[in-house]
GROMACS .gro file of C-alpha atoms in nm:
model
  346
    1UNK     CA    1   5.190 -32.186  -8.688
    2UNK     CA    2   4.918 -32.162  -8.406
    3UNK     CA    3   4.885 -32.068  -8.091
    4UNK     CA    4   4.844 -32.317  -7.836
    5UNK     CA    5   4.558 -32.352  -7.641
    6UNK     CA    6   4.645 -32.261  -7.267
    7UNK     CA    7   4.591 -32.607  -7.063
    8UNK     CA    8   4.493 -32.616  -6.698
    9UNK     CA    9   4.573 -32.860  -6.434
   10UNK     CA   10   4.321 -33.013  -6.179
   11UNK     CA   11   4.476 -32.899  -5.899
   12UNK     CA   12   4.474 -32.507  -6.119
   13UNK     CA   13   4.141 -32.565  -6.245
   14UNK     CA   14   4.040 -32.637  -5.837
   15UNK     CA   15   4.187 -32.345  -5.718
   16UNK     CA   16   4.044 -32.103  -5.988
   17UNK     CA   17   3.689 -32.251  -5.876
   18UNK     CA   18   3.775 -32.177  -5.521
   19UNK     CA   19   3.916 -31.809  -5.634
   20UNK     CA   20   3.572 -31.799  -5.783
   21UNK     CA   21   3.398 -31.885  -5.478
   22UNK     CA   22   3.583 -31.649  -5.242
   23UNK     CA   23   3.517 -31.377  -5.491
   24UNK     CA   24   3.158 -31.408  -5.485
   25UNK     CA   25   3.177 -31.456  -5.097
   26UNK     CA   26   3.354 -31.205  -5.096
   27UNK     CA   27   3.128 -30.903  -5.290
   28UNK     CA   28   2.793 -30.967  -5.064
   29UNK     CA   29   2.755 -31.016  -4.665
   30UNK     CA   30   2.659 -31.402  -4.720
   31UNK     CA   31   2.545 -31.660  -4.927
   32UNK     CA   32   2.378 -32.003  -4.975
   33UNK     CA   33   2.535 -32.275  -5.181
   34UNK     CA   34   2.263 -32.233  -5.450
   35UNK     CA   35   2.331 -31.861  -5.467
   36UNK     CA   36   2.696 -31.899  -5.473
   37UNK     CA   37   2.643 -32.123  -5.748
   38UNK     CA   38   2.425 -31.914  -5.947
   39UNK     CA   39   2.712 -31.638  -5.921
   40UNK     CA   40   2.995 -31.821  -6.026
   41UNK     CA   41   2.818 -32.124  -6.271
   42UNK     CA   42   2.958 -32.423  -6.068
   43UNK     CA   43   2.790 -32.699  -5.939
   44UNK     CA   44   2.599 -32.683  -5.617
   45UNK     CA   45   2.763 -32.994  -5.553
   46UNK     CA   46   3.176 -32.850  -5.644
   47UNK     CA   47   3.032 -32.525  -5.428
   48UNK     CA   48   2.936 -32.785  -5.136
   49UNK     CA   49   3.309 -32.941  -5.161
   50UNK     CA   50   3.503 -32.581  -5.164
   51UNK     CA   51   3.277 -32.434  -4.899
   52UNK     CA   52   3.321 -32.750  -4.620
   53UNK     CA   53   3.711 -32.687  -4.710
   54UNK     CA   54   3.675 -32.339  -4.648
   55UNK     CA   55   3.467 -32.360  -4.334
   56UNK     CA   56   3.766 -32.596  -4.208
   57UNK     CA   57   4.044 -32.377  -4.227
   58UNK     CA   58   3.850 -32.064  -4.124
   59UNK     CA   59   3.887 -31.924  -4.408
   60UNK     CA   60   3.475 -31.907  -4.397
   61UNK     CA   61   3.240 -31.887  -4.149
   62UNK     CA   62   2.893 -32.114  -4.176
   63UNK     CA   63   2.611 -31.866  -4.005
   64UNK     CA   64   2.259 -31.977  -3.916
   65UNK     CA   65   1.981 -32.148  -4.172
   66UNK     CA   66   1.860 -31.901  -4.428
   67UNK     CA   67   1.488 -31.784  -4.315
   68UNK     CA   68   1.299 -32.032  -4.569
   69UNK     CA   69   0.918 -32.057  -4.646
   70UNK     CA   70   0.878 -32.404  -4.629
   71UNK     CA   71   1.136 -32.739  -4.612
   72UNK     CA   72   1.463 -32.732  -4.521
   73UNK     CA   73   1.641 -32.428  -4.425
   74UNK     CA   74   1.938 -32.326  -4.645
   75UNK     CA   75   2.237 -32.283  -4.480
   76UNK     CA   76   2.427 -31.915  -4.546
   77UNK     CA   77   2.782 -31.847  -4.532
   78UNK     CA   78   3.027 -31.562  -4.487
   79UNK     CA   79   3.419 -31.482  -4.558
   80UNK     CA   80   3.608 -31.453  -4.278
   81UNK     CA   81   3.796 -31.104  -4.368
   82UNK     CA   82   4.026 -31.144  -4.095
   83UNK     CA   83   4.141 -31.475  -4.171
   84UNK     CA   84   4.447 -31.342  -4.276
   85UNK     CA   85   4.622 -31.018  -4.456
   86UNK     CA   86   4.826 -30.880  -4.668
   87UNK     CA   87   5.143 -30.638  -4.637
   88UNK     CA   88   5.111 -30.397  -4.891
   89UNK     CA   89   5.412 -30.122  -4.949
   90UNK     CA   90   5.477 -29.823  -5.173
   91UNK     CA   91   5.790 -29.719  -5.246
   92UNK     CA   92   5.832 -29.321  -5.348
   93UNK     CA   93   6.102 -29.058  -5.421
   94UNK     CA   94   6.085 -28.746  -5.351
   95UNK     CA   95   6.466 -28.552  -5.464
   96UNK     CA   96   6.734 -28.735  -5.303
   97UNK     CA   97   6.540 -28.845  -5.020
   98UNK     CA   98   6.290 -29.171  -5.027
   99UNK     CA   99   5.992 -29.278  -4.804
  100UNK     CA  100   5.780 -29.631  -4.806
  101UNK     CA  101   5.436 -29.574  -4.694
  102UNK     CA  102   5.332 -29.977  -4.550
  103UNK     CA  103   4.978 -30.083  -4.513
  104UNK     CA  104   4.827 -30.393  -4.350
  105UNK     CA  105   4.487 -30.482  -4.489
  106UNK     CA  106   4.264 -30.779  -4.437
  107UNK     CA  107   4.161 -31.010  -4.700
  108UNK     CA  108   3.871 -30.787  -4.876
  109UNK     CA  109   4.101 -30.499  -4.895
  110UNK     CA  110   4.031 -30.307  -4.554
  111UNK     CA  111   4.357 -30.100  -4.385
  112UNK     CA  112   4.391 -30.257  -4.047
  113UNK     CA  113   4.723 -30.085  -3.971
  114UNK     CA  114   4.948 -29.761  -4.165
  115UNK     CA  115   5.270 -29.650  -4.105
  116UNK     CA  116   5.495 -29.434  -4.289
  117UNK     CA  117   5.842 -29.434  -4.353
  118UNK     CA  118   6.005 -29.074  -4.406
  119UNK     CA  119   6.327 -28.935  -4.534
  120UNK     CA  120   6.515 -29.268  -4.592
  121UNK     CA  121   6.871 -29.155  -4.767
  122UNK     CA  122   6.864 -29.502  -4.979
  123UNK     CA  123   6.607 -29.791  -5.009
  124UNK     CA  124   6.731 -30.131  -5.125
  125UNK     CA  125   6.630 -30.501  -5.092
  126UNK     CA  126   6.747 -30.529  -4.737
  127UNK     CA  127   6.560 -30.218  -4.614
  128UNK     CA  128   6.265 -30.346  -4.799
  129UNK     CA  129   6.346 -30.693  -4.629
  130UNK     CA  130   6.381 -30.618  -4.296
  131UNK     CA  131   6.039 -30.408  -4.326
  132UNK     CA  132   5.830 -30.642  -4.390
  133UNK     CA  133   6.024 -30.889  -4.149
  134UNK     CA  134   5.927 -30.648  -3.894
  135UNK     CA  135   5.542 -30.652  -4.004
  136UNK     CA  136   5.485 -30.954  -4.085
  137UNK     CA  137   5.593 -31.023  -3.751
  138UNK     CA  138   5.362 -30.736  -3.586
  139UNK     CA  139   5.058 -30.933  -3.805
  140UNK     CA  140   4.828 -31.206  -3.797
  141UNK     CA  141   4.889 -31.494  -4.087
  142UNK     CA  142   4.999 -31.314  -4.317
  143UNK     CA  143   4.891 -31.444  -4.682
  144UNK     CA  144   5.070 -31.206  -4.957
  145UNK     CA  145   5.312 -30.926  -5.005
  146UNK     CA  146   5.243 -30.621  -5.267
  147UNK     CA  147   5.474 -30.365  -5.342
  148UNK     CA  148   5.457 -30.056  -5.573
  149UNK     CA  149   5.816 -29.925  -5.739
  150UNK     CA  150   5.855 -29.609  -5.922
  151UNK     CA  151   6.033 -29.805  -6.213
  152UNK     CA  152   6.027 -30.080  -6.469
  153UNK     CA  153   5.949 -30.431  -6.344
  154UNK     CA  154   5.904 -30.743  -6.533
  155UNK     CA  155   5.837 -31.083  -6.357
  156UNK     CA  156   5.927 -30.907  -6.018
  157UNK     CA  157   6.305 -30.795  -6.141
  158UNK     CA  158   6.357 -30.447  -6.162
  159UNK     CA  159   6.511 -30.245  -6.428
  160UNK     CA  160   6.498 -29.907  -6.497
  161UNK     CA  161   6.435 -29.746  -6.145
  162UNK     CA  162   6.406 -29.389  -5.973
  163UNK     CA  163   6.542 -29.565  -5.663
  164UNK     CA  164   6.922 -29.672  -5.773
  165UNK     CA  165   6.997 -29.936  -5.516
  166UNK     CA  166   6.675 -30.166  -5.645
  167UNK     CA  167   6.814 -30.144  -6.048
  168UNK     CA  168   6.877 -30.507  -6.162
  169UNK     CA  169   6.731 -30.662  -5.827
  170UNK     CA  170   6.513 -30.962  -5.873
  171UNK     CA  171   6.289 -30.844  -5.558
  172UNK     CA  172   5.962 -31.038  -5.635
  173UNK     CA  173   6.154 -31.412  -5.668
  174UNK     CA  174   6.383 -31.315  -5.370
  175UNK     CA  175   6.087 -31.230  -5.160
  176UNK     CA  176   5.884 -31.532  -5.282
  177UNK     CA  177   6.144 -31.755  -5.184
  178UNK     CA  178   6.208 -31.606  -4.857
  179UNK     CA  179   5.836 -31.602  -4.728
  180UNK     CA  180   5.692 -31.846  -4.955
  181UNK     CA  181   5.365 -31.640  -5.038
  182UNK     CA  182   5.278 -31.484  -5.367
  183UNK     CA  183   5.435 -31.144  -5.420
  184UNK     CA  184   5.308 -30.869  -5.617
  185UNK     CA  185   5.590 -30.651  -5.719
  186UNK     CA  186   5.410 -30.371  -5.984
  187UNK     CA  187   5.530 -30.065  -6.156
  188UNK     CA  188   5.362 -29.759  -5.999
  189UNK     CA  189   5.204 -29.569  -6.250
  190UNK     CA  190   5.042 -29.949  -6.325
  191UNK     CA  191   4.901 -29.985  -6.019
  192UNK     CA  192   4.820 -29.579  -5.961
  193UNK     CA  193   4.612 -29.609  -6.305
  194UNK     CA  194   4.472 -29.922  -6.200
  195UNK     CA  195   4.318 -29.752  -5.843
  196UNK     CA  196   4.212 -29.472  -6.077
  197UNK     CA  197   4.000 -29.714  -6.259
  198UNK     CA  198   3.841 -29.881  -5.991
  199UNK     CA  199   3.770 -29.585  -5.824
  200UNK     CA  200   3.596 -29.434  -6.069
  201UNK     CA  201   3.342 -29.732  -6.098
  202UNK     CA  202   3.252 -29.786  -6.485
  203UNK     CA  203   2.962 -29.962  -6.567
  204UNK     CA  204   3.158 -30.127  -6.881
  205UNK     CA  205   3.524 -30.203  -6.946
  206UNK     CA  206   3.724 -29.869  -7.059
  207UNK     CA  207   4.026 -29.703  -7.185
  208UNK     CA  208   4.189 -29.460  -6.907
  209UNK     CA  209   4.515 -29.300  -6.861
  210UNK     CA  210   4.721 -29.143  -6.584
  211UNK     CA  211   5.004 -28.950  -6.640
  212UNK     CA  212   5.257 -28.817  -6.419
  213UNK     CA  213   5.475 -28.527  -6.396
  214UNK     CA  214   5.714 -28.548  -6.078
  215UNK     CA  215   5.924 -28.293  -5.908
  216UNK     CA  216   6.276 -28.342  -6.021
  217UNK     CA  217   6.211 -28.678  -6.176
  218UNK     CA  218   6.087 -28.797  -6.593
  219UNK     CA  219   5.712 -28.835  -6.610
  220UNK     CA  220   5.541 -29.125  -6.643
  221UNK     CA  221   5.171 -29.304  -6.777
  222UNK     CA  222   4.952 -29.601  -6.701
  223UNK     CA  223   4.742 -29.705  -6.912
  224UNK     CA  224   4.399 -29.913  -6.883
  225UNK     CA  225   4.280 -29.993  -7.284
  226UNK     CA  226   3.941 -30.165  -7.248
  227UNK     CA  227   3.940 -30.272  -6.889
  228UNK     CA  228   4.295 -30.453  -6.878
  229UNK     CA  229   4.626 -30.277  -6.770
  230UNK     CA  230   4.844 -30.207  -7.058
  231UNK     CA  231   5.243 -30.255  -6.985
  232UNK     CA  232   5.317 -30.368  -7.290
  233UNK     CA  233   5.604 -30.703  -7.400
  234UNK     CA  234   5.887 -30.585  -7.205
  235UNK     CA  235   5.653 -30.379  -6.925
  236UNK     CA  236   5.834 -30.051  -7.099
  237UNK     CA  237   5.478 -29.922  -7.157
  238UNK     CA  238   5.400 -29.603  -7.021
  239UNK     CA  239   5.742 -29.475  -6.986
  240UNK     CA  240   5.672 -29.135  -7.192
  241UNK     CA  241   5.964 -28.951  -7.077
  242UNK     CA  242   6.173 -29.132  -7.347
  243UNK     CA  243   5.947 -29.041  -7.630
  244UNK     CA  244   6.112 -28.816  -7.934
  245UNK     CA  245   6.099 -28.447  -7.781
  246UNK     CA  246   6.399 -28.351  -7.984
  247UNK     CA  247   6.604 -28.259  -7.675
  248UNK     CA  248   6.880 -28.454  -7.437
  249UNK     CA  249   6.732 -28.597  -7.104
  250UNK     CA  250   6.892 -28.355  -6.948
  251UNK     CA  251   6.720 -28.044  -7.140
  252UNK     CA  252   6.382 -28.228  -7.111
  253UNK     CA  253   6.409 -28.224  -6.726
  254UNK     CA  254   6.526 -27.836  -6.706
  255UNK     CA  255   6.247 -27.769  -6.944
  256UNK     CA  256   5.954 -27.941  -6.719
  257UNK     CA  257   6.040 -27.690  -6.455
  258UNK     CA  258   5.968 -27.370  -6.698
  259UNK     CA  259   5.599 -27.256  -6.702
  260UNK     CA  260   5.667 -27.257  -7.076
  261UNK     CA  261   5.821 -27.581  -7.096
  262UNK     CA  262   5.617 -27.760  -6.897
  263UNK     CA  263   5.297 -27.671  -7.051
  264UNK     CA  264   5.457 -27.778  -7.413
  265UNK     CA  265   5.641 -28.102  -7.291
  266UNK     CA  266   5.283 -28.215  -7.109
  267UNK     CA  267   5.091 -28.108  -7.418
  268UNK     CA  268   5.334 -28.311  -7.624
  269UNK     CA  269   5.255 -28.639  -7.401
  270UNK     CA  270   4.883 -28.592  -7.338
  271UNK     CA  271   4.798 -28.591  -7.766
  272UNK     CA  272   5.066 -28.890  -7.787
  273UNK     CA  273   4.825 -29.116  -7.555
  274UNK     CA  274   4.520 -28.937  -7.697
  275UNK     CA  275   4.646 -29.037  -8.048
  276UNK     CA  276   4.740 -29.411  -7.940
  277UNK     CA  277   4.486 -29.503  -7.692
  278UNK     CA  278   4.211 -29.275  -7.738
  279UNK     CA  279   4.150 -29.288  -7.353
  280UNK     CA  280   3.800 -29.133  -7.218
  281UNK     CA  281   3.996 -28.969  -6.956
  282UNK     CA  282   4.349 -28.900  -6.876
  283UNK     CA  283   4.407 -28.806  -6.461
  284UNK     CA  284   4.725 -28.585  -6.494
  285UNK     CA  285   4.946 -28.593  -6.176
  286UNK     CA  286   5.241 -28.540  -5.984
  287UNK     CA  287   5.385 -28.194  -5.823
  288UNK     CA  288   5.438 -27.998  -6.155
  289UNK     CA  289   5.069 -28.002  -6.286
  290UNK     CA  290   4.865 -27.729  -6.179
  291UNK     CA  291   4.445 -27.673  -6.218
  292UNK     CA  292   4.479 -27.335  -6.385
  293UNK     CA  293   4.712 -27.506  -6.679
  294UNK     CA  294   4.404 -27.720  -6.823
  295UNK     CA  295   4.252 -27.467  -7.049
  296UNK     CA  296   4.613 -27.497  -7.140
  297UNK     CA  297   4.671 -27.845  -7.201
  298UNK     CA  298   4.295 -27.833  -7.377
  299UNK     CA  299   4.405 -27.604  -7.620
  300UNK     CA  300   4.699 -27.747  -7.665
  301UNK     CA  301   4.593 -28.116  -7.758
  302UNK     CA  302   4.321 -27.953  -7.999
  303UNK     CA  303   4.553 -27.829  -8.213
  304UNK     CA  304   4.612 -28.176  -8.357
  305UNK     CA  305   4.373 -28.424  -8.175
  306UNK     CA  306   4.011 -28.340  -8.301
  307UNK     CA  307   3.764 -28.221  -8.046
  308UNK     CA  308   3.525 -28.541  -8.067
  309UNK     CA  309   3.839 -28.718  -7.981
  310UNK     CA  310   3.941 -28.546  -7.679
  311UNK     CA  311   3.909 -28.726  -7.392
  312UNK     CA  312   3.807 -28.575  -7.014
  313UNK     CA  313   4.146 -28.401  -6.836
  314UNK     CA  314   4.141 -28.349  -6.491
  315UNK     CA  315   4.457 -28.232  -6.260
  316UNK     CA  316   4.491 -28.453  -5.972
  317UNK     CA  317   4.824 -28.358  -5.721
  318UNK     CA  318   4.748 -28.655  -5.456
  319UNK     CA  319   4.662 -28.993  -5.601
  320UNK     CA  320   4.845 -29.153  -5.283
  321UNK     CA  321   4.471 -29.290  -5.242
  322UNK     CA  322   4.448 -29.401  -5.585
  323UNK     CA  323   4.856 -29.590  -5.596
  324UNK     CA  324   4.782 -29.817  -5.302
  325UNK     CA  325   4.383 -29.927  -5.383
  326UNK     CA  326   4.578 -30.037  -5.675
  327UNK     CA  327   4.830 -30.217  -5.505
  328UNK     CA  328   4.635 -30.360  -5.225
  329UNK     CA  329   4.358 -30.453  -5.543
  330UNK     CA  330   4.626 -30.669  -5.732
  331UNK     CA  331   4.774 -30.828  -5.415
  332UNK     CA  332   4.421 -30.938  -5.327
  333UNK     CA  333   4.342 -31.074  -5.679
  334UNK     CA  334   4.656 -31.303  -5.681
  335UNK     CA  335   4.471 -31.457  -5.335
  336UNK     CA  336   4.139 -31.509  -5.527
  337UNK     CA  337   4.323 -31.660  -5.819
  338UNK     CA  338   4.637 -31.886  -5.698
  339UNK     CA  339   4.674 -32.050  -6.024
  340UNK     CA  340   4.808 -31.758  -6.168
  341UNK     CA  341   5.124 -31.769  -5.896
  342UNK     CA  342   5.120 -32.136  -5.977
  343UNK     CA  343   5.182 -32.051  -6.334
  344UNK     CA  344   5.412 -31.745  -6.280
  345UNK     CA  345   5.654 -31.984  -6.096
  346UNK     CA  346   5.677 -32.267  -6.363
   0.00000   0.00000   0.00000
């Protein structure tokens, strides 16, 4: 039996070619319809029809003619990053305690406003709720919501969680519902790896991996195989912690706070991605890690993964940085590309 071909409505197929538009817009200070056109292969006339749209709602902003040398002076045109924003959140543990660090950011990714929340005893859907009630409020128009939970999350429902009170909660449709906007809802080491990736700037589509090893919480991995985040069919990808160590939960947690432990547990994970993905480099994270263990975790890995094989390992404790560019990238992405909310919600 085959696989259907995936069929587009007009009204999808229009707002991919305006996603397309925007994009281009979007990556360079301004454009004429005939570039714009050149970047994304539409029609100088379709480019026309999105752009007068766009200049209506503001969206855009039509500058002076282009300087021409001879006839009639292209017009050149500019996105409005301020048209509207996006509240972006990232939810963390830390032992029993909790915090939510909230940032606003204009439409081409740009923090306009940070706040963290510290030492919260619980985090649930109302706290999360009222939060962005409150900034959503505080901001101007705003157009999306992302948010970044240390857990498993399929079509914005929540399942297995570091933060109890969220397990089970179907946070993305609630919040769609709510404040009618598309809402990102991610898994964290997803959208940590993702920032990674970005930020690392490839000049071709790669396979990269971050793990993490928490204080007083199971590790974790993202993975990005050939460009494209890999969460796998029921977004259980990544979660290393329940791979075969030979040893309880329990015991695997004492053991990741031993010197001795640690260093075999992480060895254990890093050649298990090495061997599956074959990653060019794997960012290892989180509070446990430490720079003088990498000769460590080298030698370790090369006692069954080949040395042409091994990819680059670097120890990185922060990637706060890293978590919400990838949040704040995906939010933004769902903007450019509204068909794929369209979709989601059929």
């Amino acid at each position: 039996m085959g696989i259907s071909p995936v069929t587009y409505s007009t009204l999808q197929i229009k707002q991919m070619n305006i996603g397309l538009v925007k994009q281009a817009l979007k990556t360079q200070e301004s454009g004429t319809k005939a570039e714009l056109a050149g970047q994304t292969s539409l029609s100088i006339a379709t480019c026309n029809t999105i752009l007068n749209e766009l200049v209506a709602t503001g969206e855009v902003i039509e500058l002076g003619p282009n300087e021409s040398s001879g006839g009639r002076p292209a017009k050149k045109y500019k996105y409005n990053a301020d048209f509207g924003c996006a509240v972006c959140l990232l939810v963390k543990t830390s032992g029993d305690l909790y915090s939510i660090e909230c940032s606003i950011v204009n439409l081409v990714g740009d923090i306009v406003k940070a706040e963290t929340l510290e030492d919260l005893k619980h985090v649930d859907m109302d706290v999360i709720d009222q939060l962005i009630g409150r900034l959503a409020g505080e901001s101007n128009h705003v157009m999306a919501l992302g948010i970044g939970i240390p857990g498993v999350v399929s079509g914005g429902v929540i399942g297995v969680c570091d933060v109890p009170d969220l397990v089970g909660k179907a946070l993305g449709p609630y919040l769609e519902e709510k404040y009618e906007m598309p809402v990102t809802v991610e898994n964290d080491m997803n959208m940590t790896v993702y920032g990674f990736y970005h930020l690392q700037h490839f000049e071709e589509e790669k396979t990269f991996a971050v793990v993490t090893f928490p204080e007083n919480q199971f590790p974790g991995a993202g993975f990005i195989v050939d460009g494209r985040i890999l969460s796998g069919n029921t977004k259980f990808g990544g979660e290393v912690s329940f791979l075969p160590f030979g040893m309880t939960r329990e015991e695997q947690l004492r053991q990741l706070h031993t010197a001795e432990g640690f260093v075999r547990l992480a060895v254990q994970v890093l050649t298990s991605i090495i061997a599956v993905i074959n990653p060019v480099t794997i960012a290892i994270t989180g509070e446990l890690p430490q720079q003088a263990q990498l000769d460590d975790f080298h030698e370790g890995c090369r006692k069954n993964i080949p040395e042409e094989h091994m990819p680059l390992l670097f120890v990185q404790n922060d990637t706060n940085r890293e978590y919400m560019k990838g949040v704040v990238m995906t939010t933004l992405e769902i903007l450019n590309s509204p068909a794929q909310w369209i979709e989601q919600r059929q």
